[in-house]
Amino acid sequence: MPPPRSVLLVGEGNFSFSASISQLYPDIAVTATCLQTEEEALRQGGAGSNIGAIRDSGGTVIFEVDCTKLEECGPLQDRRFDRVVFNFPHCGRKSGVKKNRELLRSFFLRSQDKGFHVEKALVHMFTRSLPYKPPHMLGLEEVVEGVKVQYKAPAELCDFISRNCLCSDSVHPAKLVHDFLLQGLADKWSVSMVTECLPFLLTAKQLQTHCDVDGTQYWINTLEKDFSCDAQTCRDRGQRHLDAPTATCVSSDRLRGRGCEGFSSACSADADPEGEKGVYVLRPSLLPQMEEILTKDVKIMSAGSSDEGEKDDGGENHEQVPDCNGLTSLLFGISGVVFRNVPISLWAAPAFHQLLLTGLFPSESEPIKMFAHKLETLLGPHGVSLVTEQGGVHLNAQPMGLLGKIFTNSVTGRHSQISVTVSVNLDLLAVLLFSIPDWRLLWSHDPRFLEQFSCHLPPGTHYRPFCLFPEPISFDISFWTGPAWEEKKFFSVVREASHGTVEQVQLLDTFSHPDLSQTSYCYRLTYHSHTHALSHTRALQFHKHVETLLSSRMQVTIR
């Protein structure tokens, strides 16, 4: 025979519901509680007979129990319940919506701390949250290699720009992980972080210096170029807002701070966002910019391995950097947001914070092993494994996969030295170190998210979700495409139309028509949000918008 079930009821009024359960289901052990004293409870009509029925059936009635502080109730200590029922939760007559919401919030937050086993048993979704903001095409103005460029960032990326998550006073999890890594490496190497304001754009020529992200670039269509930008203007660019060319411009906050970028916004009503590919891309990596900065003065890189100070062409002296076990003790670092047009999956983000660290080392010193050992010491306890691959070492963790790399580059004209670079995805590492269930939470505007990290939580502290067990909702979509079909554009449309609520896209089936030169695709889109209230109705609205945008922008025929 199955063991008897046990049910805890909180917030009871006259105990009529508890009495009904006791009488209809005698095999259930009922424990009924209320906030009032016994004297106050008995004043409610029928309460006396209902309490008697519960006790006659073998149930328990407990008075003066606060459902938001169940752990303080002595009779409930060390008790286990199959179900916890809170009927019509409210604070009493004329208590107001605000107090009732606070009651629910306290009750569910309490449930995270003690006692509730909710796997396959409880689905809790927001009924209200921050509103969904429609994505928009953000106009930007930057100086790239001395040329002032105006362009529009893709709509699906508008929420990843101008967030300033890595500024010096930030408590964002990515910043906390950023500082954790730098502090952990500080006992072996000094780290000099680049503070120069860097544009989001790269030229096609700059991109050629980095080949690991081929096919995932966001190509940008420029609106206007100004070749008259002098050096002083380039320096001023990161220090002020530039006037917008039209009255309909969208302004954004300047990015300031260590390792962050500065830019100003503008937009043009005359732009054609669907024009041909330009010669610019949103940076998919910080490596090209890092290499350019270091190439400007190679002697800075070699200062740590010099036996004495050297002079450059301008006669400046570079101080000798102390040596540490035969290795240079100086690393150069850069951090910021990078963008990659990747398929939609659980752990693939179109934008993330990247940290790059680079140093110059003697070839015989095996610096990769030194870095790997240090990072394994820092991150191994949190589930990160280091795997030696061809060309370097990969930082892996489950379930997100690749978190970073350690790799080498040869140094032109310096056969006895190699350049070692550490690349880390700070977002995925933050998700791992703080047990955050979804990388999209890192970009949430809900103040409750960052409030948890305001005390500079150490890595290993578990994030407490403010949305418990949100329900995933799936819809299938199938359509005919022509020969010009591009799956990357499909992912961009899905991200934009769904407001970023689609967490996974799976290709279910394809069929190519032998006569019409058309291909039919069938995808399954999974809508899931840890940051907003996402009902079935709202998810269906987003899905219909996906169909509309696909038809209008990509000329597909919805089946």
XYZ file of C-alpha atoms in Angstrom:
559
model
C 0.000 0.000 0.000
C 1.245 3.535 -0.720
C 2.197 5.591 2.328
C -0.474 8.029 3.553
C -0.276 11.493 2.055
C 0.317 14.556 4.190
C -1.095 18.004 3.391
C -0.347 21.336 5.057
C -2.922 24.100 4.665
C -1.927 27.662 5.559
C -3.923 30.862 5.858
C -7.208 29.100 6.644
C -10.301 31.131 7.575
C -13.154 29.075 9.057
C -11.390 25.784 8.138
C -14.239 24.639 5.874
C -11.850 23.543 3.097
C -9.638 21.613 5.520
C -12.691 19.916 7.039
C -13.917 18.860 3.593
C -10.573 17.268 2.728
C -10.519 15.429 6.074
C -13.966 13.976 5.477
C -13.661 13.192 1.757
C -10.115 11.786 1.893
C -9.637 10.008 5.230
C -6.282 8.613 4.034
C -4.797 12.109 3.913
C -3.138 13.467 7.050
C -4.344 17.065 7.258
C -2.524 19.809 9.150
C -4.539 23.040 9.032
C -3.149 26.380 10.228
C -4.294 29.973 10.471
C -2.732 33.291 11.451
C -5.358 34.151 14.098
C -5.488 33.018 17.694
C -7.919 30.223 18.558
C -10.329 32.708 20.115
C -10.326 34.907 17.000
C -10.734 31.931 14.666
C -13.755 30.561 16.544
C -15.620 33.824 15.922
C -15.959 32.945 12.254
C -19.137 31.158 11.297
C -18.846 27.392 11.324
C -15.247 27.430 12.498
C -15.950 25.420 15.666
C -17.666 22.524 13.886
C -15.065 22.482 11.112
C -12.183 22.334 13.587
C -13.937 19.492 15.375
C -14.388 17.575 12.103
C -10.678 17.905 11.314
C -9.607 16.628 14.698
C -12.176 13.793 14.666
C -10.652 12.644 11.358
C -7.197 12.497 12.900
C -6.049 15.878 11.580
C -4.190 18.649 13.365
C -5.190 22.304 13.795
C -2.539 24.880 14.731
C -3.221 28.545 15.449
C -0.999 31.655 15.161
C 1.071 30.332 12.243
C 2.643 32.909 9.915
C 2.940 31.278 6.469
C 5.922 33.498 5.649
C 7.790 32.177 8.709
C 6.923 28.491 8.789
C 10.400 27.578 9.978
C 9.627 29.391 13.268
C 6.579 27.218 14.029
C 7.623 24.574 16.554
C 4.900 21.972 15.793
C 5.957 21.992 12.128
C 9.629 21.382 12.792
C 10.995 18.273 11.038
C 7.626 17.645 9.397
C 7.365 16.696 5.712
C 4.328 17.394 3.534
C 3.365 16.148 0.084
C 1.348 19.275 -0.617
C 1.214 22.793 0.768
C -2.038 24.634 0.010
C -2.626 28.377 0.360
C -6.217 29.133 -0.694
C -7.185 32.691 -1.661
C -4.037 34.306 -0.247
C -4.708 37.798 1.053
C -4.001 39.945 4.105
C -7.631 40.557 5.034
C -10.342 42.961 4.038
C -9.283 46.266 2.473
C -5.647 45.270 2.757
C -4.902 46.465 -0.762
C -3.142 44.929 -3.719
C 0.320 46.003 -2.607
C 0.126 44.172 0.731
C -1.284 41.056 -0.908
C 1.567 40.992 -3.395
C 4.057 41.362 -0.587
C 2.418 38.429 1.203
C 2.796 36.203 -1.847
C 6.358 37.326 -2.448
C 7.342 36.562 1.157
C 5.603 33.188 1.054
C 7.315 32.031 -2.128
C 10.716 33.441 -1.172
C 10.426 31.527 2.088
C 9.744 28.383 0.093
C 13.204 28.649 -1.474
C 14.931 28.494 1.891
C 13.317 25.488 3.505
C 11.135 22.553 2.990
C 9.444 22.671 -0.428
C 10.373 19.953 -2.918
C 8.793 21.249 -6.085
C 10.178 19.139 -8.933
C 7.274 18.244 -11.265
C 4.912 19.550 -8.599
C 4.792 23.329 -8.688
C 4.756 25.856 -11.468
C 5.059 29.450 -10.317
C 4.975 32.223 -12.897
C 4.848 35.964 -12.616
C 1.400 37.438 -13.046
C 2.996 40.862 -13.281
C 6.531 41.949 -14.067
C 8.361 44.680 -15.913
C 6.684 45.347 -19.273
C 8.156 44.014 -22.483
C 9.874 46.791 -24.390
C 9.626 46.540 -28.162
C 13.042 46.244 -29.834
C 14.140 49.158 -31.946
C 16.919 49.983 -34.378
C 19.489 51.935 -32.367
C 21.439 54.609 -34.239
C 25.079 54.993 -33.226
C 28.025 57.175 -34.123
C 31.629 56.068 -33.604
C 35.122 56.832 -34.819
C 36.776 53.824 -36.483
C 40.395 54.216 -37.603
C 40.020 57.996 -37.843
C 36.704 57.873 -39.729
C 33.486 59.039 -38.081
C 30.830 56.447 -38.916
C 27.086 56.538 -38.335
C 25.248 53.226 -38.412
C 22.289 51.329 -37.054
C 22.770 48.394 -34.711
C 20.512 45.386 -35.333
C 17.224 45.591 -33.443
C 17.783 42.277 -31.658
C 20.957 43.726 -30.087
C 19.530 47.011 -28.840
C 19.184 45.713 -25.273
C 22.852 44.677 -25.079
C 24.246 48.139 -25.856
C 24.896 50.944 -23.381
C 24.510 48.771 -20.290
C 27.849 49.637 -18.649
C 28.013 46.322 -16.758
C 31.815 46.381 -16.384
C 32.276 49.896 -15.018
C 34.385 50.318 -11.894
C 31.465 50.591 -9.441
C 29.323 47.860 -10.995
C 28.035 44.912 -8.956
C 26.986 42.989 -12.055
C 27.892 39.272 -11.840
C 30.103 39.570 -14.931
C 32.034 42.353 -13.208
C 32.348 40.328 -10.007
C 33.782 37.401 -11.972
C 36.029 39.823 -13.891
C 37.497 41.130 -10.619
C 37.705 37.622 -9.130
C 39.911 36.467 -12.003
C 42.163 39.520 -11.926
C 42.631 39.262 -8.172
C 43.390 35.564 -8.458
C 46.065 36.174 -11.074
C 47.556 39.152 -9.231
C 49.833 37.062 -7.015
C 51.596 35.717 -10.116
C 51.330 38.559 -12.632
C 50.577 42.257 -12.564
C 47.660 43.118 -14.846
C 47.391 46.413 -16.699
C 43.843 46.898 -18.034
C 43.314 48.994 -21.168
C 41.163 52.033 -20.378
C 41.021 53.448 -23.885
C 37.525 53.968 -25.319
C 37.046 51.438 -28.101
C 34.356 51.347 -30.795
C 31.993 48.448 -31.337
C 32.792 48.477 -35.046
C 35.689 46.771 -36.794
C 36.717 47.164 -40.398
C 36.935 44.073 -42.592
C 40.717 44.508 -42.564
C 40.816 44.504 -38.765
C 38.677 41.387 -38.666
C 41.197 39.470 -40.760
C 43.528 39.363 -37.746
C 41.108 36.988 -36.019
C 39.741 33.895 -37.780
C 37.960 31.914 -35.047
C 34.586 33.618 -35.575
C 34.150 33.293 -39.337
C 30.491 33.208 -40.282
C 29.171 34.659 -37.012
C 29.753 38.347 -37.719
C 27.066 41.013 -37.704
C 27.742 42.991 -40.892
C 26.792 46.643 -40.559
C 25.401 49.053 -43.137
C 26.827 52.521 -42.610
C 24.605 55.559 -42.922
C 27.277 58.221 -43.268
C 31.047 58.588 -43.090
C 33.123 61.605 -42.160
C 36.801 61.334 -43.136
C 37.667 64.715 -41.570
C 37.816 63.377 -38.020
C 41.197 64.368 -36.578
C 43.041 62.818 -33.668
C 41.631 65.285 -31.149
C 38.097 64.529 -32.275
C 38.804 60.825 -31.870
C 39.916 61.411 -28.307
C 36.928 63.624 -27.543
C 34.551 61.068 -28.959
C 34.458 59.004 -25.807
C 33.986 62.018 -23.541
C 30.784 63.643 -24.791
C 27.521 63.159 -26.608
C 27.478 64.304 -30.209
C 24.457 66.137 -31.574
C 22.098 63.873 -33.460
C 21.597 64.606 -37.170
C 17.801 64.436 -36.920
C 15.147 65.278 -34.355
C 14.094 61.636 -34.219
C 17.373 60.379 -32.854
C 17.601 57.921 -29.993
C 20.087 58.983 -27.370
C 21.864 56.549 -25.079
C 24.053 56.800 -22.024
C 27.754 57.081 -22.445
C 29.806 54.103 -21.466
C 32.532 54.979 -19.055
C 34.835 53.145 -16.756
C 37.663 50.716 -16.755
C 37.514 48.283 -19.617
C 34.336 49.861 -21.037
C 33.556 51.556 -24.298
C 32.285 55.035 -25.100
C 30.025 56.033 -27.921
C 27.240 58.415 -28.882
C 23.928 57.668 -30.526
C 22.272 58.990 -33.634
C 19.782 57.785 -36.159
C 18.760 58.656 -39.649
C 15.309 58.416 -41.177
C 16.934 58.189 -44.618
C 18.881 55.015 -43.926
C 18.243 51.771 -45.739
C 18.844 49.033 -43.130
C 18.415 46.317 -45.769
C 21.175 47.586 -48.034
C 24.214 45.674 -49.178
C 26.862 44.538 -46.745
C 29.246 47.261 -45.731
C 32.890 47.018 -44.835
C 32.227 47.084 -41.087
C 31.226 44.433 -38.568
C 30.243 44.537 -34.919
C 33.276 43.170 -33.147
C 32.927 39.416 -32.567
C 36.042 39.460 -30.395
C 38.292 41.973 -28.638
C 41.415 40.320 -30.031
C 41.857 42.540 -33.117
C 41.629 45.673 -30.969
C 43.961 44.211 -28.374
C 46.561 43.400 -31.031
C 46.328 46.886 -32.518
C 46.811 48.543 -29.150
C 49.848 46.424 -28.346
C 51.325 46.809 -31.825
C 51.406 50.592 -31.375
C 54.228 50.133 -28.942
C 55.823 46.684 -29.096
C 58.365 47.657 -26.476
C 55.680 47.809 -23.798
C 55.069 44.122 -24.366
C 58.748 43.276 -24.289
C 59.554 45.448 -21.282
C 58.928 42.612 -18.843
C 61.519 40.364 -20.484
C 64.192 43.013 -21.018
C 67.271 43.000 -18.841
C 67.363 46.761 -18.924
C 65.177 49.633 -20.048
C 64.892 50.278 -23.745
C 64.290 53.462 -25.655
C 61.834 53.858 -28.477
C 62.242 56.125 -31.477
C 60.938 59.069 -29.513
C 63.518 58.612 -26.776
C 61.056 57.539 -24.044
C 62.282 55.117 -21.399
C 60.270 52.011 -20.497
C 60.875 50.758 -16.977
C 61.943 47.185 -16.496
C 59.147 44.913 -15.234
C 60.182 42.491 -12.463
C 60.654 38.856 -13.387
C 58.631 36.048 -11.792
C 60.134 32.538 -12.010
C 61.670 33.320 -15.354
C 58.428 34.755 -16.750
C 57.333 38.285 -17.393
C 55.184 39.512 -14.527
C 53.091 41.904 -16.629
C 49.881 41.079 -18.436
C 47.801 43.430 -20.550
C 44.032 43.100 -20.385
C 40.935 44.349 -22.122
C 37.245 43.644 -21.470
C 33.959 44.575 -23.086
C 30.882 43.400 -24.953
C 31.287 41.397 -28.167
C 28.621 40.293 -30.647
C 28.148 37.040 -32.548
C 25.332 36.057 -34.868
C 24.926 32.531 -33.535
C 22.010 30.060 -33.641
C 19.488 30.272 -30.802
C 20.251 27.662 -28.167
C 20.340 27.403 -24.386
C 23.915 28.608 -23.931
C 24.600 30.649 -27.090
C 24.300 34.406 -26.618
C 24.368 37.010 -29.406
C 26.268 39.315 -27.051
C 28.474 38.635 -24.042
C 31.246 40.191 -21.964
C 34.694 39.021 -22.949
C 37.930 39.301 -20.973
C 41.265 39.073 -22.802
C 44.640 38.872 -21.071
C 47.902 38.840 -23.053
C 51.547 38.540 -22.067
C 54.932 37.952 -23.711
C 56.963 35.022 -22.384
C 60.195 33.131 -23.117
C 59.417 30.145 -25.328
C 61.113 27.649 -23.020
C 59.112 28.698 -19.923
C 55.899 26.818 -20.896
C 53.604 29.720 -19.953
C 50.434 27.902 -21.060
C 50.984 25.334 -18.318
C 51.466 28.140 -15.808
C 48.193 29.810 -16.861
C 46.324 26.510 -16.928
C 47.505 25.575 -13.442
C 46.514 28.961 -12.012
C 43.087 28.996 -13.653
C 42.439 25.422 -12.586
C 43.198 26.442 -9.007
C 40.765 29.349 -9.246
C 37.957 27.725 -11.220
C 38.342 23.988 -10.664
C 36.362 24.032 -7.387
C 33.441 25.566 -9.306
C 33.255 22.830 -11.923
C 35.553 24.173 -14.648
C 37.798 21.620 -16.335
C 40.826 22.439 -18.490
C 41.325 20.280 -21.566
C 44.439 20.407 -23.730
C 43.534 20.868 -27.396
C 45.583 21.506 -30.503
C 46.932 25.021 -30.214
C 46.101 25.579 -26.568
C 43.852 24.764 -23.614
C 40.042 24.937 -23.458
C 38.074 25.894 -20.334
C 34.942 23.739 -20.227
C 32.018 23.283 -17.856
C 28.685 21.525 -17.965
C 26.099 22.212 -19.205
C 27.240 25.375 -20.992
C 30.310 23.935 -22.719
C 33.232 26.157 -23.750
C 33.934 29.055 -21.357
C 37.298 30.228 -22.666
C 40.652 29.409 -24.213
C 44.368 29.749 -23.599
C 46.349 29.970 -26.826
C 49.664 31.203 -28.202
C 50.776 33.429 -31.054
C 54.245 33.705 -32.478
C 55.960 37.071 -32.174
C 57.399 38.456 -35.397
C 61.164 38.877 -35.145
C 61.294 37.318 -31.668
C 61.859 33.585 -32.101
C 62.732 33.106 -28.442
C 59.423 34.546 -27.232
C 55.755 33.679 -27.595
C 52.613 35.662 -26.906
C 50.059 33.890 -24.687
C 46.425 35.028 -24.613
C 43.636 34.035 -22.239
C 40.083 34.570 -23.537
C 37.161 34.154 -21.131
C 33.395 34.414 -21.622
C 32.553 36.298 -18.432
C 28.798 35.801 -18.827
C 28.855 32.015 -18.975
C 31.398 31.919 -16.184
C 29.128 34.139 -14.048
C 26.190 31.828 -14.781
C 28.281 28.903 -13.535
C 29.848 30.538 -10.490
C 26.570 32.011 -9.186
C 24.256 29.152 -10.273
C 22.167 31.466 -12.457
C 19.641 29.379 -14.433
C 19.688 31.452 -17.642
C 22.310 33.749 -19.205
C 19.516 36.154 -20.250
C 19.079 37.108 -16.592
C 22.423 38.906 -16.827
C 20.723 41.449 -19.103
C 17.562 41.856 -17.026
C 16.363 45.355 -16.187
C 14.530 44.091 -13.104
C 16.233 45.756 -10.097
C 15.698 42.614 -8.010
C 18.418 40.868 -9.986
C 21.318 43.213 -9.222
C 20.093 43.805 -5.662
C 21.221 40.281 -4.807
C 24.803 41.147 -5.798
C 24.945 44.582 -4.165
C 27.091 43.187 -1.341
C 29.698 41.928 -3.844
C 28.826 38.266 -3.381
C 31.782 35.881 -3.712
C 31.753 33.248 -6.471
C 30.030 30.091 -5.300
C 27.077 31.981 -3.805
C 23.801 30.678 -5.203
C 21.533 33.124 -6.979
C 17.983 33.210 -5.582
C 15.517 33.424 -8.496
C 12.617 35.846 -8.259
C 10.665 33.815 -10.803
C 10.200 30.233 -9.677
C 9.928 27.463 -12.246
C 8.646 29.424 -15.261
C 6.866 27.210 -17.743
C 8.406 26.634 -21.193
C 5.947 27.031 -24.067
C 6.624 25.525 -27.497
C 5.178 26.356 -30.910
C 6.115 24.884 -34.273
C 6.499 26.942 -37.422
C 6.924 25.715 -41.003
C 7.349 27.676 -44.221
C 8.572 27.560 -47.813
C 11.754 29.439 -48.677
C 13.476 30.418 -51.875
C 17.116 30.048 -52.982
C 18.142 33.203 -51.067
C 17.273 31.693 -47.670
C 19.721 32.498 -44.827
C 19.223 30.788 -41.492
C 21.165 33.500 -39.631
C 18.581 36.073 -40.697
C 15.878 33.727 -39.436
C 17.483 33.679 -35.984
C 17.713 37.477 -35.996
C 14.018 37.806 -36.804
C 13.078 35.330 -34.075
C 15.138 37.195 -31.467
C 13.608 40.528 -32.430
C 9.981 39.424 -32.766
C 9.987 37.344 -29.572
C 11.617 40.064 -27.421
C 14.360 37.566 -26.630
C 11.970 35.074 -25.001
C 12.844 32.197 -27.356
C 15.547 30.188 -25.599
C 15.914 27.370 -28.123
C 15.211 26.724 -31.807
C 15.241 23.160 -33.117
C 15.091 22.147 -36.761
C 12.507 19.349 -36.966
C 12.284 18.655 -40.685
C 13.229 19.867 -44.167
C 11.862 19.048 -47.591
C 13.115 20.269 -50.982
C 10.569 20.428 -53.786
C 12.038 18.798 -56.907
C 10.329 21.161 -59.360
C 9.860 24.538 -57.625
C 13.413 25.140 -56.289
C 11.895 25.702 -52.877
C 12.677 24.175 -49.522
C 10.297 23.712 -46.631
C 11.635 24.075 -43.093
C 9.915 23.140 -39.857
C 11.276 24.541 -36.596
C 10.214 24.227 -32.976
C 10.509 27.452 -30.972
C 10.636 27.172 -27.178
C 9.536 30.325 -25.332
C 10.830 30.542 -21.779
C 11.540 33.543 -19.565
C 13.131 33.885 -16.136
C 12.821 37.672 -16.233
C 9.253 38.484 -17.326
C 5.742 37.169 -16.935
C 5.231 34.946 -19.963
C 1.764 33.488 -20.333
C 0.651 31.149 -23.087
C -1.317 34.015 -24.646
C 1.676 36.356 -24.668
C 3.948 33.669 -26.117
C 1.395 33.045 -28.883
C 1.352 36.786 -29.670
C 5.129 36.748 -30.033
C 4.909 33.665 -32.249
C 2.393 35.341 -34.552
C 4.731 38.333 -34.787
C 7.550 35.975 -35.789
C 5.389 34.717 -38.638
C 4.555 38.262 -39.722
C 8.174 39.442 -39.792
C 9.348 36.316 -41.607
C 6.755 36.877 -44.310
C 7.533 40.569 -44.763
C 11.320 40.563 -44.430
C 12.402 37.188 -45.758
C 9.597 36.569 -48.246
C 8.833 33.113 -46.881
C 5.439 31.474 -47.252
C 4.027 30.308 -43.940
C 2.466 26.864 -44.204
